[in-house]
PDB file of C-alpha atoms in Angstrom:
ATOM      1  CA  MET A   1      14.622  76.732   2.572  1.00 43.00           C
ATOM      2  CA  GLU A   2      13.508  74.237  -0.045  1.00 51.00           C
ATOM      3  CA  ASN A   3      15.794  73.694  -3.028  1.00 53.00           C
ATOM      4  CA  SER A   4      14.786  72.608  -6.541  1.00 53.00           C
ATOM      5  CA  TYR A   5      15.664  68.971  -5.870  1.00 48.00           C
ATOM      6  CA  GLU A   6      13.466  68.811  -2.797  1.00 54.00           C
ATOM      7  CA  ARG A   7      10.645  70.676  -4.554  1.00 50.00           C
ATOM      8  CA  SER A   8      10.408  68.166  -7.393  1.00 52.00           C
ATOM      9  CA  ARG A   9      10.785  65.232  -5.013  1.00 49.00           C
ATOM     10  CA  THR A  10       8.062  66.362  -2.624  1.00 50.00           C
ATOM     11  CA  THR A  11       5.572  67.311  -5.323  1.00 51.00           C
ATOM     12  CA  ASN A  12       5.893  63.880  -6.954  1.00 51.00           C
ATOM     13  CA  THR A  13       6.301  65.447 -10.354  1.00 61.00           C
ATOM     14  CA  LYS A  14       8.482  63.795 -12.917  1.00 66.00           C
ATOM     15  CA  PRO A  15      11.370  65.844 -14.246  1.00 60.00           C
ATOM     16  CA  PRO A  16      10.860  67.314 -17.717  1.00 58.00           C
ATOM     17  CA  LYS A  17      11.234  64.800 -20.535  1.00 81.00           C
ATOM     18  CA  ASP A  18      14.084  66.667 -22.221  1.00 91.00           C
ATOM     19  CA  VAL A  19      16.661  67.409 -19.547  1.00 94.00           C
ATOM     20  CA  SER A  20      19.779  69.335 -20.501  1.00 96.00           C
ATOM     21  CA  LEU A  21      23.261  68.691 -19.193  1.00 97.00           C
ATOM     22  CA  GLU A  22      23.154  72.225 -17.785  1.00 97.00           C
ATOM     23  CA  GLU A  23      20.021  71.397 -15.786  1.00 96.00           C
ATOM     24  CA  LEU A  24      21.669  68.264 -14.405  1.00 97.00           C
ATOM     25  CA  ARG A  25      24.868  70.181 -13.635  1.00 98.00           C
ATOM     26  CA  ASP A  26      22.986  72.899 -11.767  1.00 98.00           C
ATOM     27  CA  ARG A  27      20.814  70.469  -9.840  1.00 97.00           C
ATOM     28  CA  LEU A  28      23.840  68.379  -8.840  1.00 98.00           C
ATOM     29  CA  ALA A  29      25.787  71.446  -7.734  1.00 98.00           C
ATOM     30  CA  GLU A  30      22.854  72.582  -5.603  1.00 98.00           C
ATOM     31  CA  PHE A  31      22.350  69.065  -4.226  1.00 97.00           C
ATOM     32  CA  ALA A  32      25.999  68.870  -3.128  1.00 97.00           C
ATOM     33  CA  GLU A  33      26.114  72.431  -1.802  1.00 97.00           C
ATOM     34  CA  VAL A  34      23.086  72.205   0.482  1.00 98.00           C
ATOM     35  CA  ARG A  35      24.494  68.994   1.986  1.00 97.00           C
ATOM     36  CA  GLY A  36      27.997  70.372   2.466  1.00 97.00           C
ATOM     37  CA  TRP A  37      29.453  67.792   0.094  1.00 97.00           C
ATOM     38  CA  ASP A  38      31.473  70.188  -2.076  1.00 96.00           C
ATOM     39  CA  GLN A  39      34.482  69.585   0.144  1.00 96.00           C
ATOM     40  CA  TYR A  40      34.447  65.913  -0.875  1.00 97.00           C
ATOM     41  CA  HIS A  41      33.833  66.478  -4.580  1.00 97.00           C
ATOM     42  CA  SER A  42      37.392  66.704  -5.806  1.00 98.00           C
ATOM     43  CA  PRO A  43      38.056  65.486  -9.347  1.00 98.00           C
ATOM     44  CA  ARG A  44      39.841  62.414  -7.993  1.00 98.00           C
ATOM     45  CA  ASN A  45      37.046  61.477  -5.602  1.00 98.00           C
ATOM     46  CA  LEU A  46      34.390  61.956  -8.252  1.00 98.00           C
ATOM     47  CA  LEU A  47      36.353  59.888 -10.745  1.00 98.00           C
ATOM     48  CA  LEU A  48      36.752  57.031  -8.272  1.00 98.00           C
ATOM     49  CA  ALA A  49      33.024  57.172  -7.486  1.00 98.00           C
ATOM     50  CA  LEU A  50      32.297  57.142 -11.229  1.00 98.00           C
ATOM     51  CA  VAL A  51      34.476  54.067 -11.727  1.00 98.00           C
ATOM     52  CA  GLY A  52      32.637  52.327  -8.895  1.00 98.00           C
ATOM     53  CA  GLU A  53      29.303  53.090 -10.516  1.00 98.00           C
ATOM     54  CA  VAL A  54      30.541  51.802 -13.881  1.00 98.00           C
ATOM     55  CA  GLY A  55      31.438  48.582 -12.054  1.00 98.00           C
ATOM     56  CA  GLU A  56      27.895  48.340 -10.686  1.00 98.00           C
ATOM     57  CA  LEU A  57      26.542  48.936 -14.193  1.00 97.00           C
ATOM     58  CA  SER A  58      28.811  46.212 -15.557  1.00 97.00           C
ATOM     59  CA  GLU A  59      27.539  43.729 -12.979  1.00 97.00           C
ATOM     60  CA  ILE A  60      24.045  44.002 -14.447  1.00 96.00           C
ATOM     61  CA  PHE A  61      25.298  42.656 -17.780  1.00 95.00           C
ATOM     62  CA  GLN A  62      27.991  40.347 -16.438  1.00 95.00           C
ATOM     63  CA  TRP A  63      26.244  36.999 -16.901  1.00 92.00           C
ATOM     64  CA  LYS A  64      23.537  37.889 -19.398  1.00 91.00           C
ATOM     65  CA  GLY A  65      25.441  37.177 -22.602  1.00 92.00           C
ATOM     66  CA  GLU A  66      24.440  39.247 -25.614  1.00 95.00           C
ATOM     67  CA  VAL A  67      21.429  41.455 -24.901  1.00 94.00           C
ATOM     68  CA  ALA A  68      18.908  42.461 -27.565  1.00 95.00           C
ATOM     69  CA  ARG A  69      18.161  46.118 -28.230  1.00 96.00           C
ATOM     70  CA  GLY A  70      15.212  47.357 -26.247  1.00 96.00           C
ATOM     71  CA  LEU A  71      15.789  44.669 -23.613  1.00 96.00           C
ATOM     72  CA  PRO A  72      12.695  42.669 -24.647  1.00 95.00           C
ATOM     73  CA  ASN A  73      13.380  39.801 -22.222  1.00 93.00           C
ATOM     74  CA  TRP A  74      14.078  41.960 -19.173  1.00 96.00           C
ATOM     75  CA  THR A  75      11.645  42.468 -16.319  1.00 96.00           C
ATOM     76  CA  SER A  76      10.513  45.943 -15.368  1.00 97.00           C
ATOM     77  CA  ASP A  77      12.564  45.598 -12.167  1.00 97.00           C
ATOM     78  CA  ASP A  78      15.680  44.758 -14.195  1.00 96.00           C
ATOM     79  CA  LYS A  79      15.086  47.771 -16.436  1.00 97.00           C
ATOM     80  CA  GLU A  80      14.543  50.034 -13.432  1.00 97.00           C
ATOM     81  CA  HIS A  81      17.801  48.793 -11.893  1.00 97.00           C
ATOM     82  CA  LEU A  82      19.595  49.525 -15.177  1.00 98.00           C
ATOM     83  CA  GLU A  83      18.080  53.022 -15.292  1.00 97.00           C
ATOM     84  CA  GLU A  84      19.328  53.708 -11.771  1.00 98.00           C
ATOM     85  CA  GLU A  85      22.880  52.556 -12.493  1.00 98.00           C
ATOM     86  CA  LEU A  86      23.038  54.417 -15.820  1.00 98.00           C
ATOM     87  CA  SER A  87      21.796  57.516 -14.002  1.00 98.00           C
ATOM     88  CA  ASP A  88      24.484  57.164 -11.343  1.00 98.00           C
ATOM     89  CA  VAL A  89      27.154  57.012 -14.055  1.00 98.00           C
ATOM     90  CA  LEU A  90      25.710  60.014 -15.890  1.00 98.00           C
ATOM     91  CA  LEU A  91      25.378  62.099 -12.744  1.00 98.00           C
ATOM     92  CA  TYR A  92      28.943  61.451 -11.600  1.00 98.00           C
ATOM     93  CA  LEU A  93      30.217  62.208 -15.105  1.00 98.00           C
ATOM     94  CA  VAL A  94      28.315  65.501 -15.241  1.00 98.00           C
ATOM     95  CA  ARG A  95      29.492  66.449 -11.752  1.00 98.00           C
ATOM     96  CA  LEU A  96      33.107  65.576 -12.587  1.00 98.00           C
ATOM     97  CA  ALA A  97      33.027  67.735 -15.720  1.00 98.00           C
ATOM     98  CA  ASP A  98      31.536  70.614 -13.722  1.00 98.00           C
ATOM     99  CA  VAL A  99      34.125  70.412 -10.942  1.00 98.00           C
ATOM    100  CA  CYS A 100      36.846  70.349 -13.619  1.00 98.00           C
ATOM    101  CA  GLY A 101      35.345  73.455 -15.227  1.00 98.00           C
ATOM    102  CA  LEU A 102      34.543  71.679 -18.507  1.00 98.00           C
ATOM    103  CA  ASP A 103      31.514  72.051 -20.759  1.00 97.00           C
ATOM    104  CA  LEU A 104      30.619  68.392 -21.211  1.00 97.00           C
ATOM    105  CA  GLY A 105      27.968  69.005 -23.853  1.00 96.00           C
ATOM    106  CA  GLN A 106      30.278  71.076 -26.029  1.00 97.00           C
ATOM    107  CA  ALA A 107      33.123  68.603 -25.508  1.00 97.00           C
ATOM    108  CA  ALA A 108      30.855  65.749 -26.638  1.00 97.00           C
ATOM    109  CA  LEU A 109      29.776  67.639 -29.772  1.00 97.00           C
ATOM    110  CA  THR A 110      33.413  68.440 -30.579  1.00 98.00           C
ATOM    111  CA  LYS A 111      34.311  64.774 -30.137  1.00 98.00           C
ATOM    112  CA  ILE A 112      31.549  63.689 -32.534  1.00 98.00           C
ATOM    113  CA  VAL A 113      32.981  66.047 -35.176  1.00 98.00           C
ATOM    114  CA  LYS A 114      36.498  64.696 -34.597  1.00 98.00           C
ATOM    115  CA  ASN A 115      35.226  61.129 -34.864  1.00 97.00           C
ATOM    116  CA  ALA A 116      33.398  61.948 -38.110  1.00 96.00           C
ATOM    117  CA  ARG A 117      36.684  63.158 -39.595  1.00 96.00           C
ATOM    118  CA  LYS A 118      38.596  60.177 -38.251  1.00 96.00           C
ATOM    119  CA  TYR A 119      35.992  57.661 -39.457  1.00 95.00           C
ATOM    120  CA  PRO A 120      34.495  59.031 -42.682  1.00 94.00           C
ATOM    121  CA  ILE A 121      31.476  57.370 -44.239  1.00 93.00           C
ATOM    122  CA  ALA A 122      32.692  54.494 -46.366  1.00 85.00           C
ATOM    123  CA  LYS A 123      31.317  53.922 -49.862  1.00 64.00           C
ATOM    124  CA  ASN A 124      30.576  50.389 -48.763  1.00 61.00           C
ATOM    125  CA  LYS A 125      29.158  50.804 -45.260  1.00 65.00           C
ATOM    126  CA  THR A 126      29.590  47.130 -44.457  1.00 64.00           C
ATOM    127  CA  ALA A 127      33.364  47.284 -44.903  1.00 56.00           C
ATOM    128  CA  ASN A 128      35.291  47.719 -41.697  1.00 60.00           C
ATOM    129  CA  SER A 129      38.554  48.691 -43.395  1.00 58.00           C
ATOM    130  CA  ASN A 130      38.278  52.267 -42.030  1.00 55.00           C
ATOM    131  CA  TYR A 131      38.387  50.981 -38.479  1.00 58.00           C
ATOM    132  CA  ASN A 132      41.414  48.716 -38.596  1.00 56.00           C
TER     133      ASN A 132
END
């Protein structure tokens, strides 16, 4: 029986441009289930895997100094590597939230609202006095 992950992989179609967290969550759950990996996806194990992936992401930037927005001086291979490591971090984060029974999208929106209250728009936007 072919699952949705295998279907998109074997048809060489790109995933939709706008992918929801719910779509990622469902695809990851199915991916783990059909491989029998659910038994290994405890919150602790997923968190440790996430931390490892963040380390791999950090290595990409480790010796580059300050990097310009849009990565204008990066090769396509460097950008592809960055995409892969960012994706690993995102996927582990989504999976961790799912296994913990949390709605990551709603939690993120709630956090943005809390941050807006904590850091209101300053009259002088260049002043950093709100953040000290």
